[in-house]
C-alpha positions in Angstrom: -8.1 -51.9 -10.9 -5.5 -52.0 -13.7 -6.8 -52.2 -17.4 -4.2 -53.9 -19.6 -6.2 -53.6 -22.6 -5.9 -49.8 -22.5 -2.3 -49.7 -21.3 0.9 -49.9 -23.4 4.6 -49.3 -23.1 3.8 -45.5 -22.9 1.6 -45.8 -19.9 -0.5 -47.8 -17.3 -4.1 -47.3 -17.0 -6.2 -47.9 -13.9 -10.0 -47.7 -13.7 -12.3 -46.8 -10.8 -15.9 -46.8 -11.9 -16.2 -44.2 -14.6 -12.8 -42.6 -13.8 -9.5 -43.6 -15.6 -6.2 -42.9 -13.9 -3.3 -42.6 -16.5 0.3 -43.1 -15.3 2.8 -42.1 -18.1 5.9 -44.2 -18.4 9.3 -42.4 -17.8 9.8 -42.3 -21.6 6.3 -40.6 -22.1 7.2 -38.2 -19.2 10.3 -37.3 -21.1 8.5 -37.1 -24.5 5.6 -35.1 -22.9 3.1 -37.0 -24.8 1.3 -40.4 -25.1 -1.6 -42.0 -27.0 -4.7 -43.7 -25.4 -7.0 -45.8 -27.5 -10.2 -44.2 -28.5 -13.0 -44.9 -26.1 -16.8 -44.9 -26.3 -17.8 -42.5 -23.5 -18.1 -38.7 -23.2 -15.3 -37.0 -21.1 -16.6 -34.9 -18.1 -13.2 -33.6 -17.1 -9.4 -34.3 -17.5 -6.6 -32.8 -15.5 -3.4 -33.6 -13.7 -4.3 -35.1 -10.3 -1.8 -33.0 -8.3 -2.5 -29.8 -10.2 -5.7 -29.3 -12.0 -4.6 -26.0 -13.5 -1.4 -27.4 -15.1 -1.2 -27.4 -18.8 -2.5 -30.5 -20.4 -3.4 -30.8 -24.2 -5.9 -33.3 -25.6 -6.6 -34.2 -29.2 -9.0 -36.8 -30.3 -7.8 -38.7 -33.5 -10.0 -41.2 -35.4 -8.7 -44.2 -33.5 -6.6 -42.9 -30.5 -6.5 -39.9 -28.2 -3.4 -37.9 -27.9 -2.4 -36.2 -24.5 0.5 -33.7 -24.4 2.0 -31.0 -22.1 4.7 -28.3 -22.5 6.1 -28.0 -19.1 8.2 -30.8 -17.3 6.2 -32.9 -14.8 7.4 -35.0 -11.9 8.0 -38.8 -12.4 4.8 -40.9 -11.6 2.5 -37.9 -12.2 -1.1 -39.0 -12.7 -3.7 -37.8 -15.1 -7.5 -38.2 -13.9 -10.0 -38.6 -16.7 -13.7 -38.5 -15.7 -16.3 -40.0 -18.0 -20.1 -39.7 -18.2 -20.5 -43.3 -18.7 -18.4 -46.6 -18.8 -15.2 -45.9 -20.7 -15.4 -49.0 -23.2 -13.4 -49.9 -26.2 -15.3 -49.9 -29.5 -15.4 -53.7 -29.6 -17.0 -53.7 -26.2 -20.1 -51.8 -27.2 -23.3 -53.6 -27.6 -26.2 -52.7 -30.0 -28.4 -49.9 -28.5 -31.7 -51.3 -27.0 -35.0 -49.7 -27.5 -36.9 -48.1 -24.6 -40.2 -49.3 -23.4 -42.0 -47.1 -26.0 -39.9 -48.7 -28.7 -38.0 -45.5 -29.4 -34.2 -45.6 -29.8 -31.6 -43.0 -28.8 -28.2 -43.3 -30.5 -25.4 -41.3 -29.0 -22.2 -40.0 -30.5 -20.0 -42.0 -28.2 -21.4 -45.2 -29.6 -20.7 -44.4 -33.2 -18.1 -46.2 -35.4 -16.3 -43.7 -37.6 -14.8 -44.7 -41.0 -12.6 -42.6 -43.4 -9.9 -40.1 -43.2 -11.0 -37.3 -40.9 -14.3 -38.3 -39.1 -14.0 -39.0 -35.4 -15.7 -39.0 -32.0 -14.9 -35.9 -30.1 -15.4 -36.7 -26.5 -14.7 -33.3 -24.8 -17.6 -32.1 -22.5 -18.1 -29.0 -24.8 -18.3 -31.3 -27.9 -19.5 -34.8 -27.3 -20.2 -35.2 -30.9 -19.2 -37.1 -34.2 -17.2 -34.4 -35.8 -14.5 -33.2 -38.3 -16.7 -34.3 -41.2 -14.8 -32.6 -43.9 -14.3 -35.6 -46.3 -17.4 -36.6 -48.2 -16.4 -40.2 -48.3 -16.2 -40.6 -44.5 -19.2 -42.0 -42.7 -20.4 -43.1 -39.2 -22.5 -46.2 -38.1 -24.5 -47.2 -35.1 -25.7 -50.7 -34.1 -29.1 -50.8 -32.8 -32.2 -53.1 -32.1 -35.7 -52.3 -33.2 -38.2 -54.5 -31.4 -41.3 -53.4 -33.5 -41.8 -53.1 -37.2 -43.4 -50.1 -38.7 -42.7 -46.4 -39.2 -40.3 -44.3 -37.1 -39.7 -40.7 -37.1 -36.1 -39.6 -37.2 -34.5 -36.6 -35.7 -30.7 -35.8 -35.5 -29.2 -33.5 -32.8 -26.9 -31.6 -35.0 -24.6 -28.5 -35.1 -23.4 -26.7 -38.1 -21.4 -23.5 -38.4 -22.7 -20.2 -39.7 -22.9 -20.4 -43.5 -22.2 -24.1 -43.5 -25.7 -25.5 -43.8 -27.5 -27.0 -46.8 -25.2 -30.0 -47.3 -27.0 -33.2 -48.6 -26.7 -36.3 -46.5 -28.3 -39.8 -46.2 -29.4 -41.9 -43.3 -29.8 -45.6 -44.1 -30.9 -48.7 -42.2 -29.0 -51.8 -43.0 -29.2 -55.5 -42.3 -26.1 -57.2 -43.2 -25.4 -56.3 -46.7 -29.0 -55.2 -47.5 -30.3 -51.6 -47.2 -33.9 -51.8 -45.8 -34.7 -48.1 -45.5 -33.2 -44.7 -46.7 -33.9 -41.1 -45.7 -32.2 -38.3 -47.6 -31.9 -34.9 -45.7 -30.2 -31.6 -45.6 -28.1 -30.2 -42.7 -29.3 -27.0 -41.0 -27.1 -24.0 -40.1 -27.2 -23.7 -36.3 -24.7 -20.8 -36.0 -21.8 -22.7 -34.7 -20.7 -26.5 -34.9 -21.3 -26.7 -31.1 -24.7 -25.1 -31.1 -26.8 -28.3 -31.3 -30.4 -28.3 -32.3 -32.8 -31.1 -33.3 -33.4 -31.5 -37.0 -36.5 -33.5 -37.7 -35.8 -35.4 -41.0 -38.8 -37.4 -41.7 -40.0 -41.0 -41.3 -38.5 -44.5 -42.2 -40.2 -47.8 -42.3 -38.9 -51.3 -41.3 -40.8 -54.5 -42.0 -39.7 -56.5 -39.2 -38.0 -56.3 -35.9 -34.2 -57.1 -35.5 -30.7 -55.8 -35.0 -29.8 -53.2 -37.7 -27.1 -50.7 -38.5 -27.8 -47.1 -39.0 -25.4 -45.2 -41.2 -25.1 -41.6 -42.0 -23.0 -40.5 -45.1 -22.6 -37.3 -47.0 -23.9 -36.9 -50.6 -22.6 -33.3 -51.0 -20.8 -31.0 -48.6 -21.9 -27.5 -49.4 -18.9 -25.7 -47.8 -16.3 -26.8 -45.3 -17.9 -29.6 -43.3 -21.1 -31.6 -43.2 -22.1 -31.1 -39.7 -21.5 -32.5 -36.1 -23.8 -35.1 -34.7 -24.5 -35.6 -30.9 -27.5 -38.0 -31.1 -30.1 -39.5 -33.3 -33.7 -40.3 -32.1 -35.9 -42.8 -33.8 -39.5 -42.7 -32.4 -42.0 -45.3 -33.2 -45.2 -43.9 -34.8 -48.7 -45.1 -34.4 -50.2 -47.1 -37.3 
C-alpha cells in the first residue's frame, strides 16, 4: 500500500505491515541520497532489496532520516526497512496507556525531542533518545496514569565511560502546570550503548489523567547527558 504522507518528490513509500519499501526517484538515484520523515518505531533491519550487502548509509536527524550510498544503483532500486512496530509519524502517536497493574513503560521511539541536537536514533543497536550534547535540549512523552498515588521511576540509560554524574530532572506535567519533579544523576555504564536500569526514586500524582513526562538536563558533566531507551513508572502500594 502506498503511503503518500511519507513520500515526496524524492521517493515513493509503500507499507506492508511493519515493513516500508522505499523507491527513490530518478533524481534521488542520481544524487545518491534522500530524506524520509522521522518515524516512531525502532528499525530491525534496512538494506537494498536486491543486494543486502550493498553499501547503504543511514543517519537519523532530529526531524528526518537521511539515506545515502556511494556506488551507482539501478533505476527502480528498492530499499527495504523492517521495523519492530508500526512506523508512525509523530502526530499519529497516542499517549501510552498503563498496564493492568497501573505501571507505564515509555519507549524511546515514542519520545518527542526538542532543541538543537537531541533525536530518536532508531537503529537496532541503539533504539534510544540520544545525541544529548546540548543542555537546553529536552524530550517528552505523553502518557496516561489511571491511578493517583506514588510511582517509582527507573530509566533504562546508557552513558559513556567517564561521562556519568550529570544532573537531570524528570517532571510530570499537566498542561502548563508541573505536578511532580524528580531530580537525578546519570550513571556511567561504560558506553552509550550499554544500557542499564537507573532507579531514580518516587514521584506522586494526586489524580488520574493524561500527563506529559519530560526529561531535561540541568548540568552536563562532560560531553553528553546520556542515552535513554525506556522509562518505567511502577505504582507503589499505599
